[in-house]
Coordinates of C-alpha atoms and ligand atoms in Angstrom, one line a residue:
X1 CA -1.4 -6.1 30.2
X2 CA 2.2 -8.6 27.6
X3 CA 5.1 -7.2 29.1
X4 CA 5.3 -3.7 27.2
X5 CA 8.9 -4.6 26.0
X6 CA 8.1 -8.7 23.7
X7 CA 8.9 -8.5 20.6
X8 CA 6.9 -10.7 18.4
X9 CA 7.9 -14.0 18.5
X10 CA 9.1 -16.5 15.5
X11 CA 6.9 -19.4 15.7
X12 CA 8.1 -22.2 12.8
X13 CA 7.7 -26.2 14.1
X14 CA 4.1 -26.5 12.2
X15 CA 6.0 -25.8 8.5
X16 CA 8.8 -27.6 10.7
X17 CA 7.1 -30.7 10.2
X18 CA 6.3 -30.2 6.4
X19 CA 10.3 -28.8 5.2
X20 CA 13.1 -30.7 5.3
X21 CA 15.0 -30.2 8.4
X22 CA 18.6 -31.0 6.8
X23 CA 17.5 -28.1 3.9
X24 CA 17.1 -25.9 6.5
X25 CA 20.4 -27.2 8.3
X26 CA 22.5 -26.2 5.4
X27 CA 20.6 -22.6 5.6
X28 CA 21.3 -22.1 8.4
X29 CA 24.6 -22.3 8.4
X30 CA 25.0 -20.2 5.4
X31 CA 22.5 -17.4 7.0
X32 CA 25.2 -17.1 9.6
X33 CA 28.1 -16.4 7.4
X34 CA 25.3 -14.1 5.3
X35 CA 25.1 -12.0 8.8
X36 CA 28.9 -12.1 9.5
X37 CA 29.2 -9.8 6.1
X38 CA 26.0 -8.1 6.5
X39 CA 26.6 -7.5 10.0
X40 CA 30.6 -6.0 8.9
X41 CA 28.7 -4.4 5.9
X42 CA 26.3 -2.6 8.5
X43 CA 29.6 -1.4 11.1
X44 CA 31.4 -0.3 6.9
X45 CA 33.9 -2.7 7.3
X46 CA 33.1 -3.7 4.2
X47 CA 33.1 -7.6 4.0
X48 CA 30.7 -7.9 1.1
X49 CA 32.9 -8.5 -2.2
X50 CA 29.5 -9.7 -4.8
X51 CA 27.3 -5.6 -4.2
X52 CA 27.8 -2.3 -3.5
X53 CA 25.6 -2.2 0.5
X54 CA 23.7 0.3 -0.4
X55 CA 20.9 0.9 1.8
X56 CA 22.4 -1.1 5.0
X57 CA 23.0 1.8 7.0
X58 CA 19.1 0.8 8.0
X59 CA 20.4 -2.1 10.4
X60 CA 21.9 0.7 12.6
X61 CA 19.1 3.2 12.2
X62 CA 17.1 2.9 15.2
X63 CA 19.8 3.1 17.3
X64 CA 22.2 6.0 15.7
X65 CA 18.7 8.6 15.9
X66 CA 17.6 6.9 19.3
X67 CA 21.1 9.0 20.3
X68 CA 20.7 12.1 18.1
X69 CA 18.6 14.2 20.6
X70 CA 18.8 16.8 18.0
X71 CA 17.6 15.4 14.7
X72 CA 15.0 13.5 17.3
X73 CA 13.4 16.1 18.6
X74 CA 13.7 18.2 15.3
X75 CA 10.9 15.9 13.2
X76 CA 8.9 16.0 16.9
X77 CA 9.0 19.9 17.3
X78 CA 8.4 19.8 14.1
X79 CA 5.1 16.6 14.1
X80 CA 4.0 19.3 17.0
X81 CA 3.7 21.8 15.3
X82 CA 1.7 20.3 12.5
X83 CA -1.1 18.6 14.5
X84 CA -1.8 21.4 16.3
X85 CA -1.3 24.0 12.8
X86 CA -3.0 21.9 10.1
X87 CA -6.7 20.0 10.0
X88 CA -5.4 17.7 6.8
X89 CA -2.1 16.7 6.3
X90 CA -1.6 15.6 2.6
X91 CA 1.1 13.4 2.2
X92 CA 3.0 12.5 -1.1
X93 CA 4.6 9.6 -1.9
X94 CA 5.0 6.4 -3.8
X95 CA 6.3 2.9 -3.5
X96 CA 8.3 2.8 -0.1
X97 CA 8.0 6.9 0.5
X98 CA 4.6 6.5 1.1
X99 CA 3.6 3.0 2.1
X100 CA 6.2 2.6 5.5
X101 CA 3.6 6.2 5.9
X102 CA 0.5 4.0 5.1
X103 CA 1.0 0.4 7.5
X104 CA 2.2 2.9 10.0
X105 CA -1.0 4.6 9.5
X106 CA -2.6 2.1 9.8
X107 CA -1.7 -0.3 11.6
X108 CA -1.3 2.0 14.8
X109 CA -4.5 4.8 14.0
X110 CA -7.7 4.5 14.9
X111 CA -9.8 2.5 11.6
X112 CA -12.5 5.8 11.2
X113 CA -9.1 8.4 11.9
X114 CA -10.4 10.8 8.9
X115 CA -14.0 10.4 10.2
X116 CA -13.7 11.6 13.9
X117 CA -13.6 15.1 15.3
X118 CA -10.5 16.5 15.8
X119 CA -10.7 15.1 20.1
X120 CA -11.9 11.7 19.0
X121 CA -8.6 12.2 16.5
X122 CA -6.3 12.3 19.9
X123 CA -6.4 15.9 18.3
X124 CA -4.1 14.7 15.5
X125 CA -5.1 15.7 11.4
X126 CA -6.6 13.9 9.5
X127 CA -4.4 12.4 6.8
X128 CA -4.6 12.0 2.9
X129 CA -1.9 9.7 0.8
X130 CA -1.1 10.8 -3.1
X131 CA 1.3 11.7 -5.5
X132 CA 1.1 7.9 -5.5
X133 CA -0.7 7.3 -9.1
X134 CA -1.3 9.4 -12.1
X135 CA -5.0 9.3 -11.7
X136 CA -7.0 12.3 -12.8
X137 CA -10.2 11.3 -10.8
X138 CA -8.5 10.3 -7.7
X139 CA -6.5 14.0 -7.5
X140 CA -9.5 15.9 -8.5
X141 CA -11.7 14.5 -5.7
X142 CA -9.1 15.6 -2.6
X143 CA -8.7 19.2 -4.2
X144 CA -12.4 18.5 -4.7
X145 CA -12.7 17.6 -0.6
X146 CA -9.9 20.3 0.7
X147 CA -12.0 22.8 -0.6
X148 CA -14.6 22.1 1.3
X149 CA -13.4 21.8 4.1
X150 CA -14.4 25.6 6.0
X151 CA -11.4 26.8 7.2
X152 CA -9.3 25.1 4.5
X153 CA -5.8 24.2 7.1
X154 CA -4.6 21.7 4.9
X155 CA -0.9 21.0 4.6
X156 CA 1.3 19.3 2.0
X157 CA 4.3 16.9 2.9
X158 CA 6.6 15.9 0.6
X159 CA 8.6 12.4 -0.1
X160 CA 11.2 12.0 -2.6
X161 CA 14.7 10.5 -1.8
X162 CA 15.0 11.1 -5.9
X163 CA 13.2 14.0 -5.4
X164 CA 12.4 14.1 -9.6
X165 CA 9.9 10.5 -9.6
X166 CA 7.2 12.4 -12.1
X167 CA 4.3 11.0 -10.1
X168 CA 4.3 12.7 -7.0
X169 CA 7.3 16.0 -8.6
X170 CA 3.6 16.3 -10.6
X171 CA 1.3 16.0 -7.6
X172 CA 3.6 18.6 -5.2
X173 CA 2.4 20.8 -8.6
X174 CA -1.1 20.8 -8.2
X175 CA -1.8 21.0 -4.6
X176 CA 0.9 23.7 -4.6
X177 CA -1.3 25.5 -7.3
X178 CA -4.1 25.0 -4.7
X179 CA -2.0 26.3 -1.3
X180 CA -0.7 29.1 -4.1
X181 CA -4.3 30.3 -4.8
X182 CA -5.7 29.5 -0.8
X183 CA -3.1 31.5 0.8
X184 CA -2.3 34.6 -1.9
X185 CA 1.2 34.4 1.7
X186 CA 4.1 32.5 0.2
X187 CA 5.1 33.3 3.1
X188 CA 2.8 31.3 4.3
X189 CA 2.6 28.6 1.7
X190 CA 6.5 27.5 2.9
X191 CA 4.9 27.1 6.5
X192 CA 2.2 25.0 5.4
X193 CA 5.1 22.2 2.9
X194 CA 7.6 20.1 4.4
X195 CA 10.2 18.1 2.3
X196 CA 11.2 14.7 2.9
X197 CA 14.3 14.5 0.6
X198 CA 17.9 13.7 -0.1
X199 CA 20.7 16.0 0.4
X200 CA 20.9 17.1 -2.7
X201 CA 17.2 17.3 -5.3
X202 CA 14.7 19.0 -7.3
X203 CA 13.0 18.6 -4.8
X204 CA 14.8 20.6 -2.3
X205 CA 15.9 23.0 -4.5
X206 CA 12.0 23.8 -4.8
X207 CA 11.6 23.6 -1.2
X208 CA 13.9 26.2 -0.1
X209 CA 12.4 28.5 -3.0
X210 CA 10.1 28.9 -1.9
X211 CA 11.1 29.2 1.9
X212 CA 10.3 25.8 3.0
X213 CA 11.8 25.4 6.9
X214 CA 10.8 21.9 7.1
X215 CA 13.2 19.5 5.7
X216 CA 14.5 17.0 6.5
X217 CA 16.8 14.8 4.8
X218 CA 17.1 11.2 4.5
X219 CA 20.3 9.3 4.9
X220 CA 22.2 8.7 1.4
X221 CA 22.7 5.0 2.9
X222 CA 19.2 4.4 2.9
X223 CA 16.5 3.8 0.2
X224 CA 12.9 3.7 -0.4
X225 CA 11.9 0.9 1.2
X226 CA 14.5 0.2 4.2
X227 CA 13.3 4.1 5.2
X228 CA 10.3 3.6 7.1
X229 CA 12.2 4.4 10.8
X230 CA 13.7 7.5 9.2
X231 CA 11.8 10.8 9.1
X232 CA 10.3 9.3 5.9
X233 CA 8.1 7.3 7.7
X234 CA 8.7 9.1 12.0
X235 CA 7.3 12.6 10.8
X236 CA 3.6 11.3 9.8
X237 CA 3.7 9.5 12.5
X238 CA 4.5 12.2 14.9
X239 CA 2.2 14.1 13.3
X240 CA -1.0 12.3 14.1
X241 CA 1.2 11.9 17.8
X242 CA 2.7 8.3 17.6
X243 CA 5.1 7.9 20.1
X244 CA 8.1 7.7 17.7
X245 CA 10.9 7.3 20.2
X246 CA 8.4 3.5 20.8
X247 CA 9.5 2.8 17.4
X248 CA 13.0 3.1 17.2
X249 CA 13.2 1.4 20.5
X250 CA 11.6 -1.9 19.2
X251 CA 13.5 -1.8 15.9
X252 CA 16.6 -1.6 17.9
X253 CA 16.3 -4.5 20.0
X254 CA 15.1 -6.4 17.3
X255 CA 18.3 -5.6 15.8
X256 CA 20.0 -6.8 18.7
X257 CA 18.9 -10.1 18.8
X258 CA 18.8 -10.3 15.5
X259 CA 23.3 -9.9 16.1
X260 CA 23.4 -11.5 19.8
X261 CA 20.8 -14.7 19.6
X262 CA 21.4 -18.3 18.0
X263 CA 19.1 -20.0 14.8
X264 CA 15.9 -21.0 17.0
X265 CA 15.5 -17.8 19.7
X266 CA 16.1 -15.6 16.4
X267 CA 13.2 -14.0 14.5
X268 CA 14.6 -12.1 11.3
X269 CA 17.3 -15.0 11.3
X270 CA 14.8 -17.6 11.9
X271 CA 11.7 -16.2 8.9
X272 CA 14.9 -15.7 6.5
X273 CA 15.7 -19.9 6.7
X274 CA 12.3 -22.0 6.7
X275 CA 11.9 -18.8 3.5
X276 CA 14.7 -19.9 1.9
X277 CA 14.3 -23.9 2.2
X278 CA 11.1 -23.3 0.9
X279 CA 12.3 -21.6 -1.9
X280 CA 15.6 -23.3 -2.5
X281 CA 14.2 -26.3 -2.1
X282 CA 10.6 -27.3 -2.0
X283 CA 9.8 -25.5 -5.2
X284 CA 7.5 -22.8 -3.2
X285 CA 7.7 -20.4 -4.8
X286 CA 5.3 -18.0 -3.2
X287 CA 5.2 -15.9 0.0
X288 CA 1.7 -14.9 1.6
X289 CA 2.0 -13.0 4.1
X290 CA -0.4 -13.4 5.6
X291 CA -2.6 -11.1 7.4
X292 CA -5.4 -11.5 10.8
X293 CA -6.3 -8.1 11.3
X294 CA -7.2 -5.1 9.3
X295 CA -5.1 -2.4 10.6
X296 CA -2.3 -5.3 8.4
X297 CA -2.9 -4.5 5.5
X298 CA -1.3 -2.0 4.5
X299 CA 2.5 -3.2 6.3
X300 CA 1.1 -6.8 4.3
X301 CA 1.7 -3.7 0.8
X302 CA 4.1 -2.2 2.7
X303 CA 6.6 -5.9 2.9
X304 CA 4.7 -6.8 -1.2
X305 CA 7.7 -4.2 -2.2
X306 CA 9.7 -4.6 0.3
X307 CA 10.3 -8.6 -1.2
X308 CA 9.3 -7.8 -4.2
X309 CA 11.8 -4.9 -6.1
X310 CA 14.4 -6.4 -2.7
X311 CA 15.2 -10.1 -4.4
X312 CA 12.8 -9.8 -7.9
X313 CA 16.0 -9.4 -9.9
X314 CA 18.0 -10.9 -12.5
X315 CA 14.9 -13.8 -12.5
X316 CA 14.8 -14.5 -9.5
X317 CA 13.0 -14.1 -6.4
X318 CA 10.1 -14.8 -5.3
X319 CA 6.3 -13.7 -5.0
X320 CA 5.0 -11.9 -2.6
X321 CA 1.6 -11.5 -1.4
X322 CA -0.7 -10.4 1.3
X323 CA -4.0 -12.1 2.5
X324 CA -6.1 -10.3 5.1
X325 CA -7.7 -13.5 7.1
X326 CA -10.7 -14.1 7.9
X327 CA -11.3 -11.8 5.6
X328 CA -9.5 -13.6 2.2
X329 CA -10.1 -17.4 3.1
X330 CA -13.7 -16.5 1.1
X331 CA -11.4 -15.2 -1.6
X332 CA -8.2 -17.3 -1.8
X333 CA -8.9 -19.7 0.8
X334 CA -9.1 -22.6 -1.7
X335 CA -6.4 -21.8 -3.7
X336 CA -4.2 -22.0 -0.7
X337 CA -5.7 -25.4 1.5
X338 CA -6.5 -26.7 -1.9
X339 CA -4.3 -25.4 -5.1
X340 CA -0.7 -25.5 -6.3
X341 CA 1.8 -26.3 -3.8
X342 CA 3.9 -23.4 -4.5
X343 CA 3.1 -21.5 -1.6
X344 CA 4.8 -20.9 2.4
X345 CA 2.5 -18.7 4.4
X346 CA 3.3 -16.8 7.4
X347 CA 0.1 -16.0 9.7
X348 CA 0.7 -12.5 10.9
X349 CA -0.9 -12.5 14.8
X350 CA -1.8 -10.6 17.5
X351 CA -2.1 -11.8 21.2
X352 CA -4.8 -8.9 22.3
X353 CA -7.1 -7.1 21.6
X354 CA -6.9 -2.7 21.8
X355 CA -10.1 -1.9 22.4
X356 CA -12.5 -3.2 24.4
X357 CA -12.5 -7.5 23.5
X358 CA -16.4 -7.8 22.4
X359 CA -18.5 -10.4 23.9
X360 CA -21.4 -11.7 21.8
X361 CA -24.2 -11.6 23.0
X362 CA -27.4 -14.2 23.6
X363 CA -30.7 -14.0 22.1
X364 CA -34.0 -14.6 23.4
X365 CA -34.7 -16.4 20.2
X366 CA -31.8 -19.0 19.3
X367 CA -33.3 -18.8 15.6
X368 CA -29.8 -17.9 14.1
X369 CA -28.2 -20.9 16.3
X370 CA -25.4 -18.3 17.9
X371 CA -26.4 -18.7 21.5
X372 CA -23.6 -21.2 21.7
X373 CA -20.9 -18.9 21.0
X374 CA -22.9 -15.9 23.2
X375 CA -20.1 -15.2 26.1
X376 CA -17.1 -15.6 24.5
X377 CA -15.4 -12.7 22.2
X378 CA -14.7 -11.5 18.7
X379 CA -11.4 -12.4 19.2
X380 CA -11.8 -16.3 20.9
X381 CA -13.4 -16.4 17.0
X382 CA -10.9 -15.0 15.5
X383 CA -7.9 -18.0 17.4
X384 CA -10.1 -19.8 16.5
X385 CA -9.9 -20.3 12.7
X386 CA -6.3 -19.3 13.1
X387 CA -6.4 -22.9 15.1
X388 CA -8.6 -23.9 12.2
X389 CA -6.5 -22.8 9.4
X390 CA -3.2 -24.2 10.5
X391 CA -3.9 -27.3 11.0
X392 CA -6.3 -27.9 8.0
X393 CA -2.8 -26.6 6.1
X394 CA -1.2 -29.6 8.7
X395 CA -3.0 -32.0 7.9
X396 CA -2.3 -31.3 4.2
X397 CA 1.4 -30.7 4.2
X398 CA 1.5 -27.0 3.5
X399 CA 3.5 -25.2 5.9
X400 CA 2.9 -22.6 8.0
X401 CA 4.3 -20.3 11.0
X402 CA 3.6 -17.3 12.8
X403 CA 5.0 -13.6 14.2
X404 CA 3.1 -13.6 17.1
X405 CA 2.9 -10.0 18.2
X406 CA 1.6 -9.5 21.5
X407 CA 0.4 -6.7 21.1
X408 CA -0.2 -3.4 18.3
X409 CA 1.8 -1.0 19.5
X410 CA 4.6 1.6 18.3
X411 CA 7.3 -0.7 20.2
X412 CA 5.9 -4.3 17.9
X413 CA 5.5 -2.3 15.1
X414 CA 9.2 -1.0 15.4
X415 CA 10.5 -3.9 15.5
X416 CA 7.8 -6.6 13.3
X417 CA 9.3 -3.7 10.5
X418 CA 13.4 -4.1 11.9
X419 CA 12.3 -7.7 11.3
X420 CA 11.5 -7.7 8.5
X421 CA 13.4 -5.9 6.2
X422 CA 16.8 -7.3 8.0
X423 CA 15.3 -10.7 7.5
X424 CA 14.7 -10.0 3.0
X425 CA 18.6 -8.4 2.8
X426 CA 19.4 -10.9 4.9
X427 CA 18.0 -14.2 2.4
X428 CA 19.8 -11.3 -0.2
X429 CA 23.0 -12.0 1.4
X430 CA 22.7 -15.9 1.5
X431 CA 21.1 -17.1 -1.4
X432 CA 23.5 -13.9 -3.5
X433 CA 20.3 -11.9 -4.7
X434 CA 21.8 -8.5 -4.3
X435 CA 18.5 -6.9 -2.6
X436 CA 19.2 -3.1 -2.8
X437 CA 17.9 -0.9 -5.4
X438 CA 15.6 -1.5 -8.6
X439 CA 17.3 -1.3 -11.6
X440 CA 14.4 -3.1 -13.2
X441 CA 11.6 0.1 -12.9
X442 CA 14.7 2.3 -14.6
X443 CA 13.2 0.9 -17.8
X444 CA 10.0 1.2 -17.8
X445 CA 11.5 5.6 -16.4
X446 CA 13.5 5.8 -19.8
X447 CA 10.6 4.2 -21.5
X448 CA 7.8 7.0 -20.4
X449 CA 9.8 10.1 -20.6
X450 CA 10.4 9.3 -24.5
X451 CA 7.3 8.5 -24.9
X452 CA 6.4 12.8 -23.7
X453 CA 9.3 13.5 -25.8
X454 CA 11.8 16.4 -24.6
Ligands
LIG1 O1 12.3 1.4 -2.7 C1 12.4 2.1 -2.9 O2 12.9 3.2 -2.9 C2 11.4 2.9 -4.1 O3 10.4 2.4 -4.0 C3 11.4 4.4 -3.8 O4 11.4 4.7 -2.8 C4 9.5 5.4 -5.4 O5 10.8 4.6 -6.3 C5 9.9 6.7 -4.8 O6 11.5 6.9 -5.2 P1 12.0 8.7 -4.2 O7 11.6 8.3 -2.5 O8 13.8 8.9 -4.8 O9 10.2 9.6 -5.1

């Protein structure tokens, strides 16, 4: 069993063999300067003269929250109350208000969580994600499914910083109507609701009017895609019985390394250095986050949003892509090995499987020819696939790097989420792209509003 406080490692040796070393050294110098500015912004001494550091409070948030016992206890107590009272949770939210919680759920809970009995779910409710679309069929199916549960003990968790995002607000109306028709008693409606929102929002006003006391306020200086380690991610994590303190401890430890460690020993800074070098000096504008566990697909989608919304601005920014291997070796593998040389591949690898390693059984008749693998584990075969794929890319001078997690647990997830948020933000600081805000998204909202009329 590995040390529970071991941080993820970032190994860029294979990429180093392919990318221009002098170019990387120059990029590292820029990143060291950018790190100083970023840390000054995080401390409130506002070094940034180029942009408003809107979401910068995410940097020290894990440390601050660990010191705020009252807020942490409130999250945990509400989490416990919802876990005990609800059999199903419907989490309404979109973008950063949904993808972080989903990444935590997929990475840290049983892959068949919703299909297990309550006991096998460690006494946690089932969880469903909605409010992230305008999909009639999906809404109807969930309402229908909830109505079929005999004891009808489902509750709503609504997350929206602005409190006015149409997808989330509209689905809240729909689920609220179902809740009201189930409960009858307005007080019980208020008790069946928890809300995470900004200090002032229409959602907050509505929740208050409904008598909801479970209202959590998002910090002003942390926006959607940087909010996974605030109550946005921690409240659902706590409802699911996850250890929210360990998530924060992992993130705080990663921030310490980011602030203090030299290049070469600093996963966030080193990852940013590889990404910028590959893009600026080798034209690699596609970033593949290649996760070697199905449990990390949602982390990949969360990262797609983080990178796309943070750096995809003013005609610039790499295109993120999540690949789940070995599955996608059979779909995207051909292109990644043989297609346009515009891709940097970042593997995310987990050293120890969480469950008992499955051993490949021998058979008397070796018809499928697999007795040569009998006695080895599925994880052994996965590791061979990782090594084989990396070798094949290296032979063709295609750069790969590895983010290596000793295990997949709350500590390592917190650390990895923080590492990726720091790396993307640092890249923005070093390349002059404002990593905060998403001005481009406003345009579709404006046109949609005008299509709907007033
Ligand atoms: O990263 C972001 O800020 C966005 O993706 C938001 O999370 C998303 O648009 C949802 O916004 P809100 O939480 O205000 O409903």
